[in-house]
PDB file of C-alpha atoms in Angstrom:
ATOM      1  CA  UNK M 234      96.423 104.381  84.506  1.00  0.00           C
ATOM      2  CA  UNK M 235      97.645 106.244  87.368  1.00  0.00           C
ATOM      3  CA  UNK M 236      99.979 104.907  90.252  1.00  0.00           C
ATOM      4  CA  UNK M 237     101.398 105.650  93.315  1.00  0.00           C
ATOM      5  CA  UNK M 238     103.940 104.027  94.608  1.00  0.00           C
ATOM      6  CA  UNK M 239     106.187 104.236  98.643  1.00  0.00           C
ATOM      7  CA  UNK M 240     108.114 102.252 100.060  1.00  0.00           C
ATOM      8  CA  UNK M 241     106.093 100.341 102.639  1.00  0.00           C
ATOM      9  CA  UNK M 242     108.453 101.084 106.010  1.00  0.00           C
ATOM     10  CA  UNK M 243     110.349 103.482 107.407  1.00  0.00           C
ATOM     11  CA  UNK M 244     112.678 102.852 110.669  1.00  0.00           C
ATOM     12  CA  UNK M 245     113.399 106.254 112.651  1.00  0.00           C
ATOM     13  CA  UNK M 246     115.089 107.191 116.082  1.00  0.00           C
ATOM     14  CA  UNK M 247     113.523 109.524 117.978  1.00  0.00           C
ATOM     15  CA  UNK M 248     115.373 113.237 117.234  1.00  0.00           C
ATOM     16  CA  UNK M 249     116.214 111.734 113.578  1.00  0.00           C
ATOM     17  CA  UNK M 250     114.711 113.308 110.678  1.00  0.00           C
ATOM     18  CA  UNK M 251     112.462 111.339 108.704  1.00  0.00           C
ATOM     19  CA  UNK M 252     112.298 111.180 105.061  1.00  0.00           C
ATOM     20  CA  UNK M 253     109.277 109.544 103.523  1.00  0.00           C
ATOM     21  CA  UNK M 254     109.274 108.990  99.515  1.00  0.00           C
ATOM     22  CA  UNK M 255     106.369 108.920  97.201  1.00  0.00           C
ATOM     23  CA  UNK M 256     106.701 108.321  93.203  1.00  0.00           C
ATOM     24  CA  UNK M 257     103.720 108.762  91.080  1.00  0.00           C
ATOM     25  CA  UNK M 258     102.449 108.491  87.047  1.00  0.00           C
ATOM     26  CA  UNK M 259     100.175 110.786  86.351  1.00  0.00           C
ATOM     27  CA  UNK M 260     101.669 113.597  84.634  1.00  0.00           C
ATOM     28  CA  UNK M 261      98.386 115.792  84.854  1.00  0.00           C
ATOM     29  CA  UNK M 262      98.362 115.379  89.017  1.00  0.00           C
ATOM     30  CA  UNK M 263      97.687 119.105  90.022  1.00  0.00           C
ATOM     31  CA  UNK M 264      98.049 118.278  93.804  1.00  0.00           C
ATOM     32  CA  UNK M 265      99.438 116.058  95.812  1.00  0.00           C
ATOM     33  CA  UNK M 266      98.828 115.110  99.755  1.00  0.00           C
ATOM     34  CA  UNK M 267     100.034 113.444 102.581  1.00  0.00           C
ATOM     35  CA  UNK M 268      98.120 111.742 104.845  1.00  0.00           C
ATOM     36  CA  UNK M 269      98.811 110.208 108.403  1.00  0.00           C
ATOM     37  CA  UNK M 270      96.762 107.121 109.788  1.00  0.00           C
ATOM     38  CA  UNK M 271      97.487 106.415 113.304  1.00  0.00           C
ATOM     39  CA  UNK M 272      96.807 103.101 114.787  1.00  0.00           C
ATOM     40  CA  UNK M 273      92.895 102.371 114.798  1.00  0.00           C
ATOM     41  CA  UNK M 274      92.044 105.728 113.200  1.00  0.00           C
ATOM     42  CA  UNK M 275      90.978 107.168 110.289  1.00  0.00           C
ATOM     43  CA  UNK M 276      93.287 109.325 107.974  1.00  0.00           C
ATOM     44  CA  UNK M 277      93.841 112.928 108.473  1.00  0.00           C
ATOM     45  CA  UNK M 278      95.496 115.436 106.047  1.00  0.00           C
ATOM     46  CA  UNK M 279      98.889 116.399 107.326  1.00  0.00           C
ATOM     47  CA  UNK M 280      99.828 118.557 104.209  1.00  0.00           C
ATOM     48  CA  UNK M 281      99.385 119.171 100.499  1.00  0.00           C
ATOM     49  CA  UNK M 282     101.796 120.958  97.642  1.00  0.00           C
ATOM     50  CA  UNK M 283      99.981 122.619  94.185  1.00  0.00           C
ATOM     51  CA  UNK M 284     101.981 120.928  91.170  1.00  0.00           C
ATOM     52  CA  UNK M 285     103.425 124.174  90.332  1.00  0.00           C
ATOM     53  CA  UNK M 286     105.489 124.946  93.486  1.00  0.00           C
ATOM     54  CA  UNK M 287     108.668 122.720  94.539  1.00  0.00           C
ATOM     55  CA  UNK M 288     108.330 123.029  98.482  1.00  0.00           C
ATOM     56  CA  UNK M 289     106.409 123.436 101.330  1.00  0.00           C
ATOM     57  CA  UNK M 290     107.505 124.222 104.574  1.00  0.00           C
ATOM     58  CA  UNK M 291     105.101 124.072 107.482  1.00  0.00           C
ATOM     59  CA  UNK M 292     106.580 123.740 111.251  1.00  0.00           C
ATOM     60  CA  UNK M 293     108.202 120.803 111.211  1.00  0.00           C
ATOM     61  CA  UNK M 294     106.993 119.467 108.076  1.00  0.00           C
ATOM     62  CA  UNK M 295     108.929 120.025 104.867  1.00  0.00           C
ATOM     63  CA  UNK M 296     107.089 118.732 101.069  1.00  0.00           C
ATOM     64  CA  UNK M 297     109.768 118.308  98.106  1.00  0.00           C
ATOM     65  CA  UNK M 298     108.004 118.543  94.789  1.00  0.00           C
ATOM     66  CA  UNK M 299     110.059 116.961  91.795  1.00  0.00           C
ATOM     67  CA  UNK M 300     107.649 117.287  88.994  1.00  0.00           C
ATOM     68  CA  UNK M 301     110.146 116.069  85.940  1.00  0.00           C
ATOM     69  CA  UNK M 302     110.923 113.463  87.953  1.00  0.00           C
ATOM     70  CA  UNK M 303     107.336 112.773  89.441  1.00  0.00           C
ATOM     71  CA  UNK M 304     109.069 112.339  92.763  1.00  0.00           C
ATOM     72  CA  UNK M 305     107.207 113.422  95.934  1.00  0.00           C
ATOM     73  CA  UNK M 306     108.754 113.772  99.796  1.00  0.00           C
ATOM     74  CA  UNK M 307     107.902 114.131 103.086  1.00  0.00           C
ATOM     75  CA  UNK M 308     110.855 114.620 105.945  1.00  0.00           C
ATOM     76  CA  UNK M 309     109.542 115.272 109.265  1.00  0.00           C
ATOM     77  CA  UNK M 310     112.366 117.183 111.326  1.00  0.00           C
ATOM     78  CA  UNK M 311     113.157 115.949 115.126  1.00  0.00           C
ATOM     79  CA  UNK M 312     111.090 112.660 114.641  1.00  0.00           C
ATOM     80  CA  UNK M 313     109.026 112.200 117.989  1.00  0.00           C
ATOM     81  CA  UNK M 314     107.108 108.995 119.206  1.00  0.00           C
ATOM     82  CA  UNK M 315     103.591 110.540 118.162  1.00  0.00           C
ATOM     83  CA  UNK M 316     104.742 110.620 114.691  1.00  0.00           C
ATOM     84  CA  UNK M 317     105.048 106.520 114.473  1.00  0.00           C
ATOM     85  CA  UNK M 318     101.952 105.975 111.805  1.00  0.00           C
ATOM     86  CA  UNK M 319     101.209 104.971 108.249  1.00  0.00           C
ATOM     87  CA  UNK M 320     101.502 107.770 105.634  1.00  0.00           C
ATOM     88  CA  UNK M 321     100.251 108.012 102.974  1.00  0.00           C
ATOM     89  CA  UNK M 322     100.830 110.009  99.711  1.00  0.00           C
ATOM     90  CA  UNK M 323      98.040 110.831  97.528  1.00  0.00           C
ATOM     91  CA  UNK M 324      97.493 112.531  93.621  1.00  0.00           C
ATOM     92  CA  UNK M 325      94.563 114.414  92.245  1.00  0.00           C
ATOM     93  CA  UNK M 326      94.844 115.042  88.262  1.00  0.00           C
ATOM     94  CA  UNK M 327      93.077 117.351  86.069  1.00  0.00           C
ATOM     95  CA  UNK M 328      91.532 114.584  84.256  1.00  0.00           C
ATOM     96  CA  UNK M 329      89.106 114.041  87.208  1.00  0.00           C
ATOM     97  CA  UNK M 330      86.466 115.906  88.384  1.00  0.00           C
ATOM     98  CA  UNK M 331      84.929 114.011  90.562  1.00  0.00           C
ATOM     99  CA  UNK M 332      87.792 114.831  93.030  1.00  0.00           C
ATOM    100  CA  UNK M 333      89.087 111.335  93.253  1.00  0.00           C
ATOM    101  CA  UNK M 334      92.490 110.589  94.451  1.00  0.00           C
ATOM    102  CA  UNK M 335      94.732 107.699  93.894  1.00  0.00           C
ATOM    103  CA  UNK M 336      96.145 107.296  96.582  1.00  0.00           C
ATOM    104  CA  UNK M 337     100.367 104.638  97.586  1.00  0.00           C
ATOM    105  CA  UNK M 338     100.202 101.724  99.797  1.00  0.00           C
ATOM    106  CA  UNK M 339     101.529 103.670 102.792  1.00  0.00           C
ATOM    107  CA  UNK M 340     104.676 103.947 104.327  1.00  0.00           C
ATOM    108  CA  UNK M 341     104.694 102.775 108.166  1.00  0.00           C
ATOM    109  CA  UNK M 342     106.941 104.565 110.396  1.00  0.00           C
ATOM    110  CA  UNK M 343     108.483 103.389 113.236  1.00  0.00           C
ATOM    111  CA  UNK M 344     109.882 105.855 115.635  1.00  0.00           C
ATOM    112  CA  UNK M 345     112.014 104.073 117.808  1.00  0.00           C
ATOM    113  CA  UNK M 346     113.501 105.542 121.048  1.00  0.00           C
TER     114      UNK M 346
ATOM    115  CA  UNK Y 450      84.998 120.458 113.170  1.00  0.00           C
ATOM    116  CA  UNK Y 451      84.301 117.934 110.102  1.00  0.00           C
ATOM    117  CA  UNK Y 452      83.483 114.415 111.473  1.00  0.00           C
ATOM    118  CA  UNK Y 453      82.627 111.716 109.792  1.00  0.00           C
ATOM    119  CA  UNK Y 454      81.556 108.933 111.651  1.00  0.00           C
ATOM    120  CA  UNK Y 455      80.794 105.011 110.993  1.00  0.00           C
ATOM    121  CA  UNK Y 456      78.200 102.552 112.517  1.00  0.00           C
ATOM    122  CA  UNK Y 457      80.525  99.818 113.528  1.00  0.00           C
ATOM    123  CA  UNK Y 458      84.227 100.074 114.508  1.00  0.00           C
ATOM    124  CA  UNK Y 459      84.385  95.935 114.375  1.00  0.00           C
ATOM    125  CA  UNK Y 460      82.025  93.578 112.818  1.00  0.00           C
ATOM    126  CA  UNK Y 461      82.496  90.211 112.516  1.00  0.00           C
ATOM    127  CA  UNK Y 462      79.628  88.178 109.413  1.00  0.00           C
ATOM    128  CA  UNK Y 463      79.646  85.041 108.426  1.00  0.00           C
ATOM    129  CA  UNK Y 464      80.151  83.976 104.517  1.00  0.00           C
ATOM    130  CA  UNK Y 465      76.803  84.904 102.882  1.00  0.00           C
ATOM    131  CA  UNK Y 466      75.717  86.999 105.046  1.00  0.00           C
ATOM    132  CA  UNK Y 467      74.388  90.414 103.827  1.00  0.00           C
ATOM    133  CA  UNK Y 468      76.525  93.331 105.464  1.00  0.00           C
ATOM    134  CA  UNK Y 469      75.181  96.671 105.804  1.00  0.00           C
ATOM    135  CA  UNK Y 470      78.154  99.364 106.584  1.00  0.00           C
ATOM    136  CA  UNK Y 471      76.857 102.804 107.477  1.00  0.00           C
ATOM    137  CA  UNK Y 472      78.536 106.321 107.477  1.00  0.00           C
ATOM    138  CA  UNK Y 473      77.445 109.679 108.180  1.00  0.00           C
ATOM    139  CA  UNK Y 474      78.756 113.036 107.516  1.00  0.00           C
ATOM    140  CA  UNK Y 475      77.838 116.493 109.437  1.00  0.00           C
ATOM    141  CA  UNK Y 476      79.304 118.601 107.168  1.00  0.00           C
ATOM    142  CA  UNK Y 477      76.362 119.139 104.380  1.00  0.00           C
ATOM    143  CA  UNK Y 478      79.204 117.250 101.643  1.00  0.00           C
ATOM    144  CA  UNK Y 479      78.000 116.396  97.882  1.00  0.00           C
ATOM    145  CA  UNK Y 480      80.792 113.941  97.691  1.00  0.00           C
ATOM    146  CA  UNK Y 481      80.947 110.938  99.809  1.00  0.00           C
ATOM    147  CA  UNK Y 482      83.642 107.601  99.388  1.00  0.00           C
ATOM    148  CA  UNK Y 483      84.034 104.123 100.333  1.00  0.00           C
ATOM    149  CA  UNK Y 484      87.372 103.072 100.101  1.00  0.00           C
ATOM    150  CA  UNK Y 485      88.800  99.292 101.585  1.00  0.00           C
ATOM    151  CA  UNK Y 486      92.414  99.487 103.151  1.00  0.00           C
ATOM    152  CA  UNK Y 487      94.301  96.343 102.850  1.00  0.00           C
ATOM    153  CA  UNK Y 488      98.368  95.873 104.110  1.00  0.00           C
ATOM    154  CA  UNK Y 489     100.255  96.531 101.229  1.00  0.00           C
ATOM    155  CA  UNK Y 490      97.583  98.141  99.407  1.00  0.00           C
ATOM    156  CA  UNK Y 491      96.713 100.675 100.071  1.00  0.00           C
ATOM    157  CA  UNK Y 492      93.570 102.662  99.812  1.00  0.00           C
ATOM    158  CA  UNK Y 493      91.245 101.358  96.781  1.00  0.00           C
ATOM    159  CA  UNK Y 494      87.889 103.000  96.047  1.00  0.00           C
ATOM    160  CA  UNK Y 495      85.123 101.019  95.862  1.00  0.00           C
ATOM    161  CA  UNK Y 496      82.505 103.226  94.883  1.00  0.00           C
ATOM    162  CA  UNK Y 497      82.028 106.869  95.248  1.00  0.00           C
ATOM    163  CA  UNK Y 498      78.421 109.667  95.305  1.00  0.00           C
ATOM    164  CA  UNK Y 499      78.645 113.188  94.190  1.00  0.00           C
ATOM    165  CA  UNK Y 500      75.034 113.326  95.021  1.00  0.00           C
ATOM    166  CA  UNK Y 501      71.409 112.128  96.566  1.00  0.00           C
ATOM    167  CA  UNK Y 502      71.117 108.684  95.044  1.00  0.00           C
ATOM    168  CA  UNK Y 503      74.117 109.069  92.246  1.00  0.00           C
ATOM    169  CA  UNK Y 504      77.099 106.799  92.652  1.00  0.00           C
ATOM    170  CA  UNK Y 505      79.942 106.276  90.501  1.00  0.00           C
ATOM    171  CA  UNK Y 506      81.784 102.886  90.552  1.00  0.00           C
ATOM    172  CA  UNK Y 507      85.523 103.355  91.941  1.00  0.00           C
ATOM    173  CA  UNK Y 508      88.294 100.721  91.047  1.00  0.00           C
ATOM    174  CA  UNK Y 509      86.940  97.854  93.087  1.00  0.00           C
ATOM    175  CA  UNK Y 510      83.477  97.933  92.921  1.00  0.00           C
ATOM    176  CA  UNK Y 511      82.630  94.218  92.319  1.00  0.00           C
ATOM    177  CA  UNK Y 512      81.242  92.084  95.283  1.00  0.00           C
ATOM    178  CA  UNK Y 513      80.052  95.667  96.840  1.00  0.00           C
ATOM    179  CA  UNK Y 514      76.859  97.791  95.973  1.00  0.00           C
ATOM    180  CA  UNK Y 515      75.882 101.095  97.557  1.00  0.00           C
ATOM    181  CA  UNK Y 516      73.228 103.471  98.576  1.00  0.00           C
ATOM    182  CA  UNK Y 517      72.859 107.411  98.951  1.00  0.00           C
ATOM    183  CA  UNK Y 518      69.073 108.202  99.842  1.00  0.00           C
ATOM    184  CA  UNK Y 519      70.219 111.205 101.916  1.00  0.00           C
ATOM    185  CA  UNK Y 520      72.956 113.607 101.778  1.00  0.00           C
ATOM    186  CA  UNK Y 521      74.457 112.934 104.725  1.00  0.00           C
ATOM    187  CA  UNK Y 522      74.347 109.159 104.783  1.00  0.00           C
ATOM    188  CA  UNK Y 523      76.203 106.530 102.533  1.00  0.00           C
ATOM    189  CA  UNK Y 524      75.749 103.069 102.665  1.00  0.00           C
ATOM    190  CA  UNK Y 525      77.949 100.184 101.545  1.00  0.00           C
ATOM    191  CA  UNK Y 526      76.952  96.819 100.823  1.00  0.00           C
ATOM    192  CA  UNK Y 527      77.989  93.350 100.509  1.00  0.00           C
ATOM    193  CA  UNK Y 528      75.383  91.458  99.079  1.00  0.00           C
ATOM    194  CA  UNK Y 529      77.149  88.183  99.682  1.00  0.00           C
ATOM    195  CA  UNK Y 530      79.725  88.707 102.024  1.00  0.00           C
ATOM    196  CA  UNK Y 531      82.823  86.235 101.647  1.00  0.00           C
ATOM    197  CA  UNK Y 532      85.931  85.951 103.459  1.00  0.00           C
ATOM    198  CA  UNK Y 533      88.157  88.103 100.537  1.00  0.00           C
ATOM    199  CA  UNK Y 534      85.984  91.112 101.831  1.00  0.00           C
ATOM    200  CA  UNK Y 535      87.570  90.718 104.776  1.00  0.00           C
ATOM    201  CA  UNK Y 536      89.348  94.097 105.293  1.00  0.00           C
ATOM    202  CA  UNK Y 537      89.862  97.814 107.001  1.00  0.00           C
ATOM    203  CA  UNK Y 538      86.976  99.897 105.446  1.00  0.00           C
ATOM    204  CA  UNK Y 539      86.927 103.486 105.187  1.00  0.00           C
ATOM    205  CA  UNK Y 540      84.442 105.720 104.677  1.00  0.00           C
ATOM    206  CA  UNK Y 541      84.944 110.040 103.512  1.00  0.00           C
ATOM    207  CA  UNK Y 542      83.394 112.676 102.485  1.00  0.00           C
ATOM    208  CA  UNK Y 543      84.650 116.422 100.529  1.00  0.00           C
ATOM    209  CA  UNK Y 544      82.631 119.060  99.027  1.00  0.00           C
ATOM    210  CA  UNK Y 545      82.597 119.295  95.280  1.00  0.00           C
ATOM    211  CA  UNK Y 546      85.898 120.335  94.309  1.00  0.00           C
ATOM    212  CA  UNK Y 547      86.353 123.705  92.453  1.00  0.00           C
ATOM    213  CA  UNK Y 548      88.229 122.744  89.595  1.00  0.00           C
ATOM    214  CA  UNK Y 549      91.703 124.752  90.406  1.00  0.00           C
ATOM    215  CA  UNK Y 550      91.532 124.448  94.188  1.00  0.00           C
ATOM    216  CA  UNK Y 551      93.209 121.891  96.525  1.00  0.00           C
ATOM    217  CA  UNK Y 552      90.387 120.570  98.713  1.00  0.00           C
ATOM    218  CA  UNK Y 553      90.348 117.663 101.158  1.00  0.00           C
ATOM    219  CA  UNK Y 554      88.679 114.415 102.126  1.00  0.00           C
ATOM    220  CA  UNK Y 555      87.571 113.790 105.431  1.00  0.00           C
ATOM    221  CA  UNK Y 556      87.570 110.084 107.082  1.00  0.00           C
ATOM    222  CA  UNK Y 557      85.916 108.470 109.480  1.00  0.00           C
ATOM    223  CA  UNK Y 558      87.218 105.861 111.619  1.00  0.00           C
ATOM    224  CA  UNK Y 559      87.304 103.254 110.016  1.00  0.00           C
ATOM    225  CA  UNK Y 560      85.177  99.654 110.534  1.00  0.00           C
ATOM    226  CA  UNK Y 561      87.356  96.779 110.531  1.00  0.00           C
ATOM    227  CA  UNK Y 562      84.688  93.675 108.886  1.00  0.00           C
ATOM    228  CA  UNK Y 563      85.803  90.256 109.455  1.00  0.00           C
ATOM    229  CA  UNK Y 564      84.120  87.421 107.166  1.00  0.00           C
ATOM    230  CA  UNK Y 565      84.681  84.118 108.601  1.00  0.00           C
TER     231      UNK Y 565
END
């Protein structure tokens, strides 16, 4: 079946960039998100990347796309205090259509000053 | 804006207790999820709607049943609760997704259930 997999944490100083790395299965995964979860909240979409494009630049958010590899990433330029949460990365295949995703156990980021 | 939003941000039940966890939607959504969020874990789905009164088990579903009467609501259930349900639970919603379009899930909040 399907699996996504992070590495659970992620030690940053504030001004670093962060790099945040995401692995997945499913060879049919079409899109692929990440998702921030700040402390006591719910998750909001940060960004997503089409399976047929190998970045994604949006302000200081930058999406690698390695599809032969299945290898995902998230770097987050001039890390800043606000950005300490869990995030998560999160596939969407063709084989659904329910619009299910599978989503990694979440990478916690520490933003240290 | 989207919002989903859940009945109880912290709930503490006591093993065997029936547990009724509530969301609601205000964005007219066919789809709507429970997921359960555990360290570690991640996000696993527990059961998911795609309409009034259809549900779909997700990867978790045993222990948990749920209900869809109206659109905008989605209920999830422990029948039984016991202290391995003990967890972050989530609750979204999406529209139906067009079949080559990215679309998104929207969360709520979150209720953090506590079975002691």
């Amino acid at each position: 079946g399907e699996d996504v997999e992070q590495s659970l944490f992620l030690s940053v100083r504030e001004g670093d960039s962060s790099v945040i790395n995401c692995t997945y299965t499913d060879s049919s995964s079409t899109y692929l998100y990440w998702y921030k979860q700040e402390p006591g909240a719910g998750l909001q979409l940060l960004t997503y990347i089409f399976s047929n494009m190998d970045m994604k630049q949006d302000q200081r958010l930058t999406v690698l796309l390695n599809k032969k590899d299945k290898h995902l990433s998230l770097r987050i330029a001039d890390t800043q205090t606000g950005d300490s949460a869990i995030y998560f990365c999160a596939e969407r295949g063709t084989t659904d259509s329910w619009g299910k995703f599978q989503f990694g156990a979440g990478t916690q980021v520490v933003v240290t000053p | 804006d989207v919002k989903v939003t859940q009945s109880s941000r912290y709930l503490v039940k006591r093993t065997g207790e029936k547990v009724f966890l509530e969301c609601v939607q205000d964005m007219d959504h066919e789809n709507m999820f429970w997921y359960r969020q555990d360290p570690g874990l991640g996000l696993r789905l527990i059961y998911f709607s795609y309409d009034v009164k259809m549900k779909e088990k997700g990867d978790i579903p045993e222990g948990y049943s749920v209900s869809r009467e109206k659109k905008e609501r989605f209920s999830l259930i422990l029948e039984s609760a016991s202290t391995n349900q003990t967890s972050m639970y989530l609750c979204a919603s999406s529209h139906y997704p067009p079949e080559a379009s990215a679309y998104e899930q929207y969360f709520g909040p979150g209720t953090r259930l506590t079975v002691t």
